[in-house]
Coordinates of C-alpha atoms in Angstrom, one line a residue:
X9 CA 16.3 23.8 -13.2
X10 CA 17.2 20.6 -10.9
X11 CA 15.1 17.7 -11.8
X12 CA 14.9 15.1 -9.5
X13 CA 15.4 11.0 -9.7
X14 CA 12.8 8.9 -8.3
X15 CA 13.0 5.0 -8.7
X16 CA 9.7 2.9 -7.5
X17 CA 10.0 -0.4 -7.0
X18 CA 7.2 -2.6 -7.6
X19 CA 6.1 0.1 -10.2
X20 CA 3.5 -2.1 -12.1
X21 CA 1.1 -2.4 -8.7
X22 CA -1.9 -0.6 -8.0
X23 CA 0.0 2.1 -6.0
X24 CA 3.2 2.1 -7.8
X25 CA 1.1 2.9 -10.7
X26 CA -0.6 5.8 -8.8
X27 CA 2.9 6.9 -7.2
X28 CA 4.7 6.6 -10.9
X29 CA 1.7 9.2 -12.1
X30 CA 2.3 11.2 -9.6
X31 CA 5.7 11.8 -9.6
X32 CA 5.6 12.5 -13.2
X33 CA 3.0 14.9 -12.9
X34 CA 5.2 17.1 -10.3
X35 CA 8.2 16.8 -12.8
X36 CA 10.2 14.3 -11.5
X37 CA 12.2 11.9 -14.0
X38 CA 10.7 8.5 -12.5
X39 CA 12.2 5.0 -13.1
X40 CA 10.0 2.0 -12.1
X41 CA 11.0 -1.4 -12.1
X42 CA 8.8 -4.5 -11.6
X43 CA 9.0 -8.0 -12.5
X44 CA 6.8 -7.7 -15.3
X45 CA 7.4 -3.9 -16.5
X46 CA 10.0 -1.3 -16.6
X47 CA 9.7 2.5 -16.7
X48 CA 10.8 5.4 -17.5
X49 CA 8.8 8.5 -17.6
X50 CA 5.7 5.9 -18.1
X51 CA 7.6 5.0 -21.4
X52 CA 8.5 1.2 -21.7
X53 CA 12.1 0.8 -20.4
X54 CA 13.3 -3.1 -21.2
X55 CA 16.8 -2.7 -19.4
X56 CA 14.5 -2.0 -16.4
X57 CA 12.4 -5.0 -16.1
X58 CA 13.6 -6.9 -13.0
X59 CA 12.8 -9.3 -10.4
X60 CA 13.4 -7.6 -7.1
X61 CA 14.9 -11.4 -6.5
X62 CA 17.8 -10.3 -8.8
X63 CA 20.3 -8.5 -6.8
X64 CA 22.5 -8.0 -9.9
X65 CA 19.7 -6.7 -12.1
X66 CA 18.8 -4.3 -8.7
X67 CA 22.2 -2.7 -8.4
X68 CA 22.2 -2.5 -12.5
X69 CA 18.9 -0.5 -12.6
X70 CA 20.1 1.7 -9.7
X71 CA 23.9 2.5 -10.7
X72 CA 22.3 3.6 -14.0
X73 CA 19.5 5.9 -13.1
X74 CA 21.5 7.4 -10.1
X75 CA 18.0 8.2 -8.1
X76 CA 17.3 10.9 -5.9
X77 CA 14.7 9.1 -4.1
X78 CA 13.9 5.3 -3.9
X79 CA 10.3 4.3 -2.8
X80 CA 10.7 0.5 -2.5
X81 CA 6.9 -0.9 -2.5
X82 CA 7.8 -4.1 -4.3
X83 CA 5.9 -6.8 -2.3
X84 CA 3.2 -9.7 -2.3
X85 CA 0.0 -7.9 -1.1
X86 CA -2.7 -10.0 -0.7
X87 CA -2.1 -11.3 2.9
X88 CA -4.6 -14.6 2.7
X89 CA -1.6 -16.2 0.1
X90 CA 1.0 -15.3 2.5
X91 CA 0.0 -18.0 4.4
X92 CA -0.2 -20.1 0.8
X93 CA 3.4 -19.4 0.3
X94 CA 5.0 -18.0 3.4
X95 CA 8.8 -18.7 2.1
X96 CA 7.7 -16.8 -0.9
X97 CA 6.8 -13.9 1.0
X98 CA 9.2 -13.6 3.5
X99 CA 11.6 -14.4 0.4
X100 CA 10.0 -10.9 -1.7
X101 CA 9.8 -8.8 1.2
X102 CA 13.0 -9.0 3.4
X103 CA 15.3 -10.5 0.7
X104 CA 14.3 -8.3 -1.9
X105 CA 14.5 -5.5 0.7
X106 CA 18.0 -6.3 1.2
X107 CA 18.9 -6.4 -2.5
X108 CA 17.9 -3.2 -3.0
X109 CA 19.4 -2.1 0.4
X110 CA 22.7 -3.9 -0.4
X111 CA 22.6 -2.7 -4.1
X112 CA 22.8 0.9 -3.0
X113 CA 25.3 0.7 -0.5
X114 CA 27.7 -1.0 -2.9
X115 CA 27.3 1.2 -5.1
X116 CA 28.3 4.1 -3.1
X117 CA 25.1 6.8 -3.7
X118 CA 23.2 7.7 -0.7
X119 CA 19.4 8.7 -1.8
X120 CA 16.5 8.6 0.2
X121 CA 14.8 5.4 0.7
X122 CA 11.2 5.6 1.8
X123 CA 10.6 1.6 2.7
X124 CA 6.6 1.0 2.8
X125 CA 5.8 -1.0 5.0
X126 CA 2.4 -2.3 6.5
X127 CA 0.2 -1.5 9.3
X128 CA -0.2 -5.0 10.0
X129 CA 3.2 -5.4 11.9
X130 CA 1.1 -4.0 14.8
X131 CA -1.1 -7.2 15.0
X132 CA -3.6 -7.3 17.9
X133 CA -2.4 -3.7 18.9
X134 CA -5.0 -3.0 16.4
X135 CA -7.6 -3.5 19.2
X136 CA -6.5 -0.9 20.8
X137 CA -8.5 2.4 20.5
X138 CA -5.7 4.4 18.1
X139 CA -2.9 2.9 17.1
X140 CA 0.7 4.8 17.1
X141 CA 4.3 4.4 15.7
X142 CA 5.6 3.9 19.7
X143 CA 3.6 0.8 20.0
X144 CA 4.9 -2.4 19.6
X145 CA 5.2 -5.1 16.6
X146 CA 3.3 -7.9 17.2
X147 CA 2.5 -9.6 13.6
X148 CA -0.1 -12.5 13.4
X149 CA 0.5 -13.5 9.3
X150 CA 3.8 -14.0 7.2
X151 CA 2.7 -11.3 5.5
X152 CA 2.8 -8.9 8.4
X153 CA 6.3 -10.5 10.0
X154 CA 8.1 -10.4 6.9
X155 CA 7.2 -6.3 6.7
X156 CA 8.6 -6.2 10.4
X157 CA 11.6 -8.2 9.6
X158 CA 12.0 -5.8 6.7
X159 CA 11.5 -2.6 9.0
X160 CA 14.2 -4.0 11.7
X161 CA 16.4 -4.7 8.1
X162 CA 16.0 -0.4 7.1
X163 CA 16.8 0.3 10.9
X164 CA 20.0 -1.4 10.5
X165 CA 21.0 -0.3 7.6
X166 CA 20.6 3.3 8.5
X167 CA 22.3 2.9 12.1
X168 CA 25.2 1.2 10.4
X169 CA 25.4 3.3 7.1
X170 CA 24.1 6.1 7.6
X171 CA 22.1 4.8 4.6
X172 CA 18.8 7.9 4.5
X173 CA 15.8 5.5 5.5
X174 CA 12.6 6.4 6.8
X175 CA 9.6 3.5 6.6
X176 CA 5.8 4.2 6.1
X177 CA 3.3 2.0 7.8
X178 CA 0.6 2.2 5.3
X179 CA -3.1 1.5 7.2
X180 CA -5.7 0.1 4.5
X181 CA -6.4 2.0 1.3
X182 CA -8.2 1.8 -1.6
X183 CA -9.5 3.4 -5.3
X184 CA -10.0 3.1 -8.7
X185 CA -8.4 0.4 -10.4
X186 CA -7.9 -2.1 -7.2
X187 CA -7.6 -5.7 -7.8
X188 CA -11.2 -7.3 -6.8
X189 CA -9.1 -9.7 -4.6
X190 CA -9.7 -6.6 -1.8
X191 CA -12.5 -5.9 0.4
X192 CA -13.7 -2.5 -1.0
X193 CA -13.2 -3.3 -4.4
X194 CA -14.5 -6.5 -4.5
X195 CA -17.9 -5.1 -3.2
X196 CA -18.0 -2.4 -5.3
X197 CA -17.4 -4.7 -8.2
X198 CA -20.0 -6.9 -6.9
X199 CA -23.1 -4.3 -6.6
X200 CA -21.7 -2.6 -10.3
X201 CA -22.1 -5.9 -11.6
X202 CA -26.0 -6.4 -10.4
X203 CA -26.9 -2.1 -11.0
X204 CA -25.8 -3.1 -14.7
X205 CA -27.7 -6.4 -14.8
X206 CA -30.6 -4.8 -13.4
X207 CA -30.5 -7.8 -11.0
X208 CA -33.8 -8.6 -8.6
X209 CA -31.4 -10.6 -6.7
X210 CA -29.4 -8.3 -4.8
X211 CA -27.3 -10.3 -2.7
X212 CA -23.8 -9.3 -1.7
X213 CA -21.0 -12.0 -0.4
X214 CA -18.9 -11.0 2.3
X215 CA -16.8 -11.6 5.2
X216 CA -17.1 -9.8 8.6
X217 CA -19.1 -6.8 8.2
X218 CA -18.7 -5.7 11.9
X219 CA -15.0 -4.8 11.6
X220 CA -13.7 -1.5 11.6
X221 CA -10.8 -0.5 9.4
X222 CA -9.1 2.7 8.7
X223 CA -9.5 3.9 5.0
X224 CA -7.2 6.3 2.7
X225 CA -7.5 7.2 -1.0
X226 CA -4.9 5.7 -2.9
X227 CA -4.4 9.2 -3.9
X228 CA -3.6 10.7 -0.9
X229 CA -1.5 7.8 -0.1
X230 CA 1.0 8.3 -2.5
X231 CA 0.8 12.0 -1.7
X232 CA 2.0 11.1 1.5
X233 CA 4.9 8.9 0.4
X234 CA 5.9 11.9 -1.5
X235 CA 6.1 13.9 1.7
X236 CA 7.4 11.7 3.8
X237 CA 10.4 11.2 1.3
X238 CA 10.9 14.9 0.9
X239 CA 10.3 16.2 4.7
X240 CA 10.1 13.4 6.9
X241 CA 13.4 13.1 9.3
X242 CA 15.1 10.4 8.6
X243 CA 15.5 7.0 10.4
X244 CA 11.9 7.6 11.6
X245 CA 8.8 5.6 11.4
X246 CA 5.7 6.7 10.2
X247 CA 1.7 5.5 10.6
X248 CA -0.1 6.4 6.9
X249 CA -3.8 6.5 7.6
X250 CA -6.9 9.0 8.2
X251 CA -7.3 8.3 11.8
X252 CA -10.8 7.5 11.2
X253 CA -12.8 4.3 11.5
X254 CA -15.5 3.1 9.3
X255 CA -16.7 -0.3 9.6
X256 CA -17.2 -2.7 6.6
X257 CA -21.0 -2.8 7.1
X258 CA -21.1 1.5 6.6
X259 CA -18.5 1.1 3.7
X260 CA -21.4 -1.3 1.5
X261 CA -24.1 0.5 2.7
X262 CA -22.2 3.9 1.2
X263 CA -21.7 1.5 -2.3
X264 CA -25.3 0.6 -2.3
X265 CA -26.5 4.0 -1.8
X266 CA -23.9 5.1 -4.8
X267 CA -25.6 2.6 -7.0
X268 CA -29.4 3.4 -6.0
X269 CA -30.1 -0.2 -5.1
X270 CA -32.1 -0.1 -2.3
X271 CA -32.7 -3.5 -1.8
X272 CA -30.2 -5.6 -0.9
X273 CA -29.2 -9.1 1.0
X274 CA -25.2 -9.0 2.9
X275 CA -24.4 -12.8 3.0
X276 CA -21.5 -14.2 5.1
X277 CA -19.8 -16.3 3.6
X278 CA -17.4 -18.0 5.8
X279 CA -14.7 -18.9 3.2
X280 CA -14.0 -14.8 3.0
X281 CA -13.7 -14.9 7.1
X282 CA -9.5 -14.4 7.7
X283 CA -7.9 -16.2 9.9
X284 CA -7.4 -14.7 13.5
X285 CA -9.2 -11.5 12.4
X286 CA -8.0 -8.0 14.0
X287 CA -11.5 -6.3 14.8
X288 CA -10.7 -3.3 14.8
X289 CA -7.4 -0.9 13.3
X290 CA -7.5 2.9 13.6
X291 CA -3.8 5.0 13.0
X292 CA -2.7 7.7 14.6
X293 CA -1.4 10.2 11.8
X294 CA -0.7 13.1 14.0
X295 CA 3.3 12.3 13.3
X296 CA 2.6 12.4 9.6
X297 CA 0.7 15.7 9.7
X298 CA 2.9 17.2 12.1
X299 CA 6.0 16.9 10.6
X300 CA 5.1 17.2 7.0
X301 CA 2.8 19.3 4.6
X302 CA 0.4 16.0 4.4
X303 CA -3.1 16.3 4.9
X304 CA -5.9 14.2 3.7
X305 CA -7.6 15.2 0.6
X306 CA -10.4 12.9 -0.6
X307 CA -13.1 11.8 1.7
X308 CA -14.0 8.1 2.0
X309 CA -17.2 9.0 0.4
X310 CA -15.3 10.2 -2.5
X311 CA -13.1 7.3 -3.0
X312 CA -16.2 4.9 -2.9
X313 CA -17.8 6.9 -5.5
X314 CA -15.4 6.7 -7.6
X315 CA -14.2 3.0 -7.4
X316 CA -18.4 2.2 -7.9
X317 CA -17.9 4.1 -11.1
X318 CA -14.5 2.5 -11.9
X319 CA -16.1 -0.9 -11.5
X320 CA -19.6 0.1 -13.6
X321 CA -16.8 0.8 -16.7
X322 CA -15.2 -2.4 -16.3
X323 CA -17.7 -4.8 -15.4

């Protein structure tokens, strides 16, 4: 029996950590590297703890473990401190792209790379109705045009190589085990904490309510990275998402009616309103269903549910 390679790079995040799982659980022999953590088989590997920063290191981890597949996810992901430390960003994401770009290519193996991007390259093409891999970048943070920079990086490498690249463009996603730092976690954190304090005060901080997003699992996320690195054609782009929209408002009221509280205050508060907000981001995923064995599993209700419950353990 054949057992495949896969190496994940920024192992230690909240997806890495759900993609890591997963490959293990279909029988893959999984290396993941991270700045503060490396992996192998979810067993502590210390020649495997790197900073994506250190090329040598990079090209180390990779001439050893002789992967199959590479899915690089290694990246700053909270947007509002991209425009904190924009040379820090742009530093992680393309120079860190091209390390492990580089790294491979000097070493001589040719594996697939799925390169995960970000839905936010499309900017204000967000407003548009559906959103799909044809229309154009137009990124309004340094988090968003360091991912594009990275994306026209892959695209080169694989015109002039012949290096096995195809990029995801990840919409929003969320689950169990999310850093409070993002939207749906942080409510759900937020109404776990007052349903376990019994609290007659029932008032939720928030930013824009009236914006529309387009919500995965985590789970089904990583499902689809698998895909994509297994099926997809390479050299291609392609959007990660549900194709639905649900607006910020809907997504509390689901929480609240998770937690029975029926009571409850939403307060703006206008230190959580981003900068230049997109009002509304819906992808097209018909490129992703079509031309892999990808389909969505868990519904937003679902994933709600369980991140209430994650956050009633852990508050």
């Amino acid at each position: 029996m054949i057992v495949l390679r896969a190496l994940v790079t920024g192992a230690s995040g909240f997806v890495g950590g759900y993609l890591t799982d997963r490959l293990t659980q279909l029988n893959y022999e999984v290396m993941g590297i991270s700045r503060t953590e490396g992996l192998q088989n979810k067993s502590r590997a210390i020649s495997y703890n790197c900073d994506i920063l250190d090329q040598n290191k990079i090209e180390f981890a990779i001439s050893e473990f002789k992967p199959d597949y590479i899915f690089h996810l290694a990246a700053p992901a909270y947007i509002p401190n991209s425009f904190k430390e924009p040379k820090h960003t742009y530093n992680v994401i393309f120079n860190g792209t091209f390390n492990v770009l580089e790294a491979v290519k000097n070493i001589g193996l040719n594996p697939k790379i799925l390169y995960v991007s970000s839905a936010d390259v499309y900017g204000r093409a967000g407003n548009r109705e559906l959103i799909s891999e044809s229309d154009n970048f137009d990124p309004i943070n340094p988090y968003a045009a360091s991912k594009a920079c990275a994306e026209i990086l892959c695209k080169q490498f694989y015109e002039t190589y012949g290096m096995q690249i195809i990029i995801a463009r990840p919409f929003n996603h969320t689950g169990p085990g999310q850093a409070d730092d993002f939207v749906c976690s942080n409510f759900a954190r937020q109404i776990a904490k007052m349903s376990k304090s019994m609290s007659i005060d029932s008032k939720l901080l928030t930013g824009n309510v009236d914006v529309s997003r387009d919500f995965l699992d985590v789970r089904d996320v990583v499902n689809a990275y698998i895909e994509l690195a297994s099926h997809a054609k390479i050299g291609e782009v392609y959007n990660v998402s549900s194709g639905v929209p649900i607006t910020v408002r809907n997504i509390i009221n689901l929480l609240f009616q998770e937690s029975g509280i029926k009571n409850y205050n939403i307060v703006v508060d206008q230190e959580k309103i981003r900068q230049r907000e997109i009002l509304r981001r819906t992808g097209n995923n018909e490129k992703l269903v079509a031309e892999t064995q990808w389909k969505q599993t868990i519904s937003i209700n679902k994933t709600l549910s369980d991140l209430y419950n994650y956050w009633r353990e852990n508050v």
